[in-house]
Short mmCIF file of C-alpha atoms in Angstrom, two decimals:
data_model
loop_
_atom_site.label_atom_id
_atom_site.label_comp_id
_atom_site.label_asym_id
_atom_site.label_seq_id
_atom_site.Cartn_x
_atom_site.Cartn_y
_atom_site.Cartn_z
CA MET A 1 -19.30 -20.68 24.51
CA SER A 2 -19.95 -19.87 28.20
CA GLU A 3 -18.84 -16.18 28.07
CA GLN A 4 -20.43 -13.73 25.54
CA LEU A 5 -18.01 -11.18 23.68
CA ASP A 6 -18.62 -7.61 23.97
CA LEU A 7 -16.92 -4.55 22.94
CA ASN A 8 -14.55 -4.04 26.19
CA LEU A 9 -13.26 -7.70 25.36
CA LEU A 10 -13.05 -7.08 21.78
CA ARG A 11 -10.86 -4.03 22.75
CA VAL A 12 -8.46 -6.26 25.03
CA PHE A 13 -8.21 -8.75 22.33
CA ASP A 14 -6.90 -5.65 19.84
CA ALA A 15 -4.53 -4.48 22.41
CA LEU A 16 -3.37 -7.60 23.02
CA LEU A 17 -2.62 -8.36 19.50
CA ARG A 18 -1.07 -5.22 18.99
CA ASP A 19 1.33 -5.30 21.58
CA GLY A 20 1.76 -9.25 22.03
CA SER A 21 1.83 -8.75 26.01
CA VAL A 22 -0.33 -8.60 28.82
CA THR A 23 1.81 -5.80 30.51
CA ALA A 24 1.71 -3.49 27.03
CA ALA A 25 -1.85 -4.24 26.50
CA ALA A 26 -2.63 -3.14 30.29
CA GLU A 27 -0.76 0.37 29.51
CA ARG A 28 -2.55 0.87 26.31
CA LEU A 29 -5.83 0.18 27.97
CA HIS A 30 -5.40 1.94 30.91
CA LEU A 31 -6.17 -1.27 32.84
CA SER A 32 -4.45 -3.02 35.90
CA ILE A 33 -2.07 -6.16 34.70
CA PRO A 34 -4.43 -8.38 36.64
CA ALA A 35 -7.95 -7.21 35.06
CA THR A 36 -6.09 -7.45 31.71
CA SER A 37 -5.04 -11.12 32.63
CA ARG A 38 -8.82 -11.69 33.38
CA ALA A 39 -10.12 -10.65 30.48
CA LEU A 40 -7.65 -12.69 28.40
CA GLY A 41 -9.05 -15.65 30.15
CA ARG A 42 -12.48 -14.68 29.10
CA LEU A 43 -11.30 -14.13 25.75
CA ARG A 44 -10.15 -17.52 25.64
CA ARG A 45 -13.47 -19.25 26.94
CA ALA A 46 -15.40 -17.22 24.65
CA MET A 47 -13.20 -17.92 21.63
CA GLY A 48 -12.40 -21.18 22.42
CA ASP A 49 -8.97 -20.24 21.65
CA PRO A 50 -5.84 -19.65 23.58
CA ILE A 51 -5.48 -16.49 21.68
CA LEU A 52 -1.51 -16.11 22.94
CA VAL A 53 0.84 -18.64 23.73
CA ARG A 54 4.28 -18.84 25.43
CA ALA A 55 7.15 -18.58 23.10
CA GLY A 56 10.27 -17.98 24.67
CA ARG A 57 10.08 -15.02 26.96
CA GLY A 58 7.49 -13.46 25.07
CA LEU A 59 3.79 -14.20 23.83
CA ALA A 60 2.91 -15.38 20.04
CA PRO A 61 -0.53 -14.93 18.67
CA THR A 62 -2.20 -18.25 17.56
CA PRO A 63 -3.32 -18.77 13.93
CA PHE A 64 -6.83 -18.14 14.82
CA ALA A 65 -5.76 -14.86 16.16
CA LEU A 66 -4.26 -13.47 13.90
CA HIS A 67 -6.98 -14.48 11.30
CA THR A 68 -9.49 -12.64 13.60
CA ALA A 69 -7.34 -9.49 14.34
CA PRO A 70 -8.43 -7.90 11.22
CA ARG A 71 -11.92 -8.57 11.52
CA VAL A 72 -11.95 -7.32 15.19
CA ARG A 73 -10.22 -4.05 14.45
CA SER A 74 -12.86 -3.25 11.68
CA LEU A 75 -15.77 -4.10 14.01
CA LEU A 76 -14.03 -1.61 16.51
CA GLU A 77 -13.54 1.12 14.01
CA GLU A 78 -17.09 0.89 13.11
CA ALA A 79 -18.32 1.08 16.55
CA ALA A 80 -16.15 4.10 17.02
CA SER A 81 -17.50 5.85 14.15
CA LEU A 82 -21.35 5.43 15.45
CA VAL A 83 -20.29 7.20 18.95
CA ASN A 84 -17.85 9.46 17.94
CA THR A 85 -20.18 12.36 16.79
CA GLU A 86 -17.19 14.83 17.16
CA PHE A 87 -14.15 14.24 14.99
CA SER A 88 -10.86 15.51 16.19
CA LEU A 89 -7.72 15.29 13.96
CA ALA A 90 -5.44 16.52 16.82
CA ALA A 91 -6.63 13.51 18.96
CA LEU A 92 -6.79 11.12 16.53
CA ASP A 93 -4.63 7.94 17.36
CA ARG A 94 -4.63 5.28 14.86
CA THR A 95 -2.67 3.41 12.03
CA PHE A 96 -3.85 3.30 8.65
CA THR A 97 -2.45 0.54 6.21
CA ILE A 98 -2.31 0.67 2.70
CA ARG A 99 -1.08 -1.71 0.05
CA ILE A 100 0.82 0.06 -2.56
CA ASN A 101 3.65 -0.83 -4.89
CA ASP A 102 7.08 0.65 -4.32
CA GLY A 103 7.12 2.74 -7.52
CA VAL A 104 4.14 4.65 -6.35
CA ALA A 105 5.08 4.90 -2.48
CA ALA A 106 8.62 6.21 -3.66
CA THR A 107 6.95 9.38 -5.06
CA LEU A 108 3.80 9.44 -2.78
CA ALA A 109 4.74 8.13 0.61
CA THR A 110 7.15 10.89 2.06
CA ALA A 111 4.69 13.59 0.92
CA ALA A 112 1.78 11.67 2.54
CA ALA A 113 3.32 11.14 5.71
CA GLU A 114 3.91 14.48 6.02
CA ALA A 115 0.91 15.90 5.17
CA THR A 116 -0.61 13.43 7.50
CA ALA A 117 1.72 14.21 10.47
CA ALA A 118 1.08 18.05 10.28
CA ALA A 119 -2.56 17.51 10.98
CA ALA A 120 -2.81 14.61 12.90
CA PRO A 121 0.09 13.60 14.80
CA GLY A 122 -1.28 10.76 16.32
CA VAL A 123 -1.89 8.98 13.23
CA THR A 124 0.44 6.35 11.49
CA LEU A 125 0.54 5.45 7.67
CA ARG A 126 1.86 1.73 7.49
CA PHE A 127 2.65 0.85 3.94
CA VAL A 128 2.59 -2.47 2.85
CA ALA A 129 3.62 -3.87 -0.33
CA GLU A 130 1.64 -5.65 -3.09
CA GLY A 131 1.04 -9.39 -2.48
CA SER A 132 -1.92 -10.15 -4.37
CA GLU A 133 -4.84 -7.67 -5.72
CA SER A 134 -7.69 -9.30 -4.07
CA ALA A 135 -10.49 -7.13 -2.30
CA GLU A 136 -10.46 -9.53 0.65
CA ALA A 137 -7.99 -7.59 2.43
CA LEU A 138 -10.08 -4.52 2.19
CA ARG A 139 -13.12 -6.31 3.52
CA ASP A 140 -11.33 -7.94 6.18
CA GLY A 141 -9.66 -4.99 7.41
CA SER A 142 -6.40 -6.23 7.26
CA ILE A 143 -5.48 -2.94 4.74
CA ASP A 144 -7.75 0.36 4.69
CA LEU A 145 -6.80 1.23 1.55
CA ASP A 146 -5.35 0.29 -1.81
CA ILE A 147 -3.32 2.33 -4.08
CA GLY A 148 -2.36 0.85 -7.55
CA VAL A 149 -2.78 0.34 -11.08
CA GLY A 150 -6.40 -1.82 -11.39
CA THR A 151 -9.82 -2.05 -10.64
CA HIS A 152 -11.49 -4.05 -7.87
CA PRO A 153 -14.75 -4.85 -9.99
CA ALA A 154 -16.98 -5.46 -6.65
CA PRO A 155 -20.27 -3.54 -5.62
CA ASP A 156 -18.90 -3.20 -2.01
CA ILE A 157 -15.63 -1.81 -3.17
CA ARG A 158 -15.44 2.05 -3.59
CA SER A 159 -12.74 3.74 -6.13
CA THR A 160 -11.46 6.85 -7.40
CA VAL A 161 -8.73 7.81 -9.55
CA LEU A 162 -5.67 9.40 -8.27
CA TYR A 163 -3.83 10.44 -10.95
CA ARG A 164 -3.03 9.19 -14.42
CA GLU A 165 0.61 7.93 -15.28
CA ARG A 166 2.71 7.44 -18.54
CA LEU A 167 5.52 5.52 -18.82
CA VAL A 168 8.92 6.84 -20.35
CA ALA A 169 12.35 5.59 -20.96
CA ALA A 170 14.99 5.69 -18.91
CA VAL A 171 18.69 5.31 -19.18
CA ARG A 172 22.19 5.64 -17.08
CA ALA A 173 22.97 9.56 -17.75
CA ASP A 174 26.33 8.65 -19.11
CA SER A 175 24.66 5.87 -21.55
CA PRO A 176 25.33 6.60 -25.41
CA LEU A 177 21.45 6.65 -25.97
CA GLY A 178 21.16 9.24 -23.30
CA ARG A 179 23.06 11.48 -25.97
CA HIS A 180 20.12 11.62 -28.10
CA ARG A 181 17.22 14.10 -26.92
CA ARG A 182 14.42 12.11 -28.23
CA PRO A 183 16.09 8.54 -29.19
CA THR A 184 14.09 6.50 -31.96
CA LEU A 185 12.42 2.94 -31.51
CA ALA A 186 15.06 1.70 -33.67
CA GLN A 187 17.73 3.10 -31.25
CA LEU A 188 16.00 2.01 -28.20
CA CYS A 189 16.42 -1.43 -29.60
CA HIS A 190 20.21 -1.25 -29.84
CA HIS A 191 20.58 -1.52 -26.14
CA PRO A 192 19.50 -4.23 -23.54
CA HIS A 193 16.35 -3.51 -21.43
CA VAL A 194 15.33 -4.39 -18.10
CA SER A 195 11.54 -4.92 -17.54
CA ALA A 196 9.59 -4.10 -14.24
CA SER A 197 6.79 -7.05 -13.98
CA ARG A 198 5.31 -8.15 -10.83
CA ARG A 199 4.14 -11.32 -12.24
CA GLY A 200 7.90 -11.47 -14.13
CA LEU A 201 6.42 -10.61 -17.83
CA ALA A 202 9.19 -9.85 -20.17
CA ARG A 203 6.45 -8.72 -22.68
CA GLY A 204 4.49 -5.78 -22.55
CA PRO A 205 2.75 -2.73 -24.62
CA LEU A 206 5.89 -1.86 -25.87
CA ASP A 207 6.58 -4.68 -27.47
CA ASP A 208 3.42 -4.71 -29.49
CA VAL A 209 4.46 -1.57 -31.09
CA LEU A 210 7.69 -2.63 -31.77
CA ALA A 211 6.65 -5.89 -33.49
CA ALA A 212 4.02 -3.46 -35.31
CA ALA A 213 7.33 -1.36 -36.63
CA GLY A 214 9.00 -4.76 -37.66
CA LEU A 215 11.38 -4.27 -34.23
CA HIS A 216 12.18 -6.23 -31.41
CA ARG A 217 14.14 -5.34 -28.11
CA HIS A 218 16.30 -8.12 -25.92
CA VAL A 219 14.81 -7.71 -22.34
CA ALA A 220 18.03 -8.64 -20.19
CA ALA A 221 16.32 -8.87 -16.88
CA VAL A 222 12.96 -8.83 -15.48
CA VAL A 223 12.68 -7.27 -11.93
CA PRO A 224 9.30 -7.11 -9.61
CA THR A 225 8.69 -3.47 -9.44
CA ALA A 226 9.56 0.16 -11.14
CA ALA A 227 11.66 1.05 -7.99
CA VAL A 228 14.01 -1.98 -8.63
CA ALA A 229 14.14 -1.28 -12.24
CA ALA A 230 15.15 2.50 -11.84
CA LEU A 231 18.23 1.03 -9.65
CA VAL A 232 19.22 -1.47 -11.84
CA ILE A 233 19.28 1.31 -14.78
CA ALA A 234 21.50 3.49 -12.60
CA SER A 235 23.80 0.46 -12.30
CA SER A 236 23.90 -0.97 -15.79
CA PRO A 237 23.93 -0.14 -19.82
CA TYR A 238 20.19 -1.03 -19.37
CA VAL A 239 17.54 0.88 -20.96
CA GLY A 240 13.86 0.66 -18.96
CA LEU A 241 10.43 2.26 -18.83
CA LEU A 242 9.87 3.97 -15.54
CA PRO A 243 6.70 5.93 -14.59
CA GLN A 244 7.30 9.53 -15.27
CA ARG A 245 6.71 10.82 -11.76
CA LEU A 246 9.34 8.17 -10.59
CA ALA A 247 11.82 9.41 -13.18
CA GLU A 248 11.21 13.16 -12.54
CA GLN A 249 11.64 12.66 -8.80
CA TYR A 250 14.61 10.66 -8.79
CA ALA A 251 16.35 11.12 -11.93
CA GLY A 252 18.84 13.27 -10.80
CA ALA A 253 19.56 11.53 -7.50
CA LEU A 254 20.05 8.32 -9.47
CA GLY A 255 22.06 9.74 -12.03
CA LEU A 256 19.38 8.97 -14.81
CA ARG A 257 18.48 10.57 -17.70
CA TRP A 258 14.91 9.83 -19.28
CA PHE A 259 12.93 10.76 -22.18
CA PRO A 260 9.17 10.32 -23.97
CA VAL A 261 8.97 7.07 -25.61
CA PRO A 262 8.06 7.86 -29.33
CA ALA A 263 5.22 5.36 -29.12
CA ASP A 264 1.39 5.49 -28.33
CA LEU A 265 1.88 3.79 -25.15
CA PRO A 266 -1.40 3.28 -22.83
CA GLU A 267 -1.43 5.83 -19.72
CA LEU A 268 -2.32 3.85 -16.50
CA ASP A 269 -4.80 5.12 -13.87
CA VAL A 270 -3.72 4.82 -10.39
CA ARG A 271 -6.50 4.30 -8.16
CA LEU A 272 -7.26 4.83 -4.66
CA SER A 273 -9.59 2.17 -3.50
CA TRP A 274 -11.72 1.43 0.24
CA HIS A 275 -14.53 -0.85 1.50
CA ALA A 276 -17.92 0.52 1.67
CA ARG A 277 -18.22 0.18 5.22
CA LEU A 278 -15.45 3.00 5.33
CA ASP A 279 -17.02 5.49 3.11
CA ALA A 280 -18.56 7.55 5.79
CA ASP A 281 -15.97 7.25 8.47
CA PRO A 282 -14.48 10.89 9.23
CA ALA A 283 -11.08 9.75 9.76
CA GLN A 284 -10.79 7.74 6.33
CA GLN A 285 -12.41 10.51 4.61
CA TRP A 286 -10.04 12.62 5.90
CA LEU A 287 -7.12 10.47 4.98
CA ARG A 288 -8.42 10.14 1.28
CA THR A 289 -8.62 13.92 0.96
CA THR A 290 -5.09 14.14 2.26
CA LEU A 291 -3.61 11.77 -0.03
CA ARG A 292 -5.22 13.20 -3.13
CA ASP A 293 -3.66 16.65 -1.93
CA ALA A 294 -0.38 15.35 -0.83
CA LEU A 295 0.33 14.43 -4.89
CA PRO A 296 3.68 16.12 -5.97
#
């Protein structure tokens, strides 16, 4: 490569990928458009890739640029943490990407966004859906935090329990099952069930309990998330298991009734995970504390 990459060029790369426009990137960086265009030329020579290519009236990033962008953003954040000895929430201008399932997001996202905006109005929380539970997205900077059930058993991933969750049964408020204050397992089995499973599984811990009692339930539908299950329950005769926080917060609005399951079902640890390189980052430390404090 004839050109050498430095932090200023990486900042231009990051701005170009964020905005997809030389003009917008120039405005973000307070540079002239010709200077930004020259920097793009240097980036292309240094990286051996076009970075942005013409697509209709705009510019589109190349696959190489899309793959490289999270790593560049991570490098810039690490560099900023080395030189920014004074940390000001009021001046913080940053987007945090948080991987989360919609059942947890439904009970946390609003409170987290409000708490964040009150202290740091320049911060954006970008919630993205679970696609895989791989730790690679934390390592390469594609996501800043991961919130969900399960762990990342790797020495470079930090994790803490946000809260413990238990599952409760829910039905539409006018369901015959809803007339019972504490329905029995047998009564639960008299109604069709909807199951929430990202992997499409119809069987879960409840089925083991039922089998031990000589009972069986009919799972009529399997949906990917608890939030979708709640909507299905609200518009059908189905019964389903929901996280208690989700049921408590939305039962009234959705016209649901929920009640404890008369079985010893395992409680779920909802964990907050991040990469070790961001352990001491003051902005990340503040966000992690804010998320814990925002729990309803």
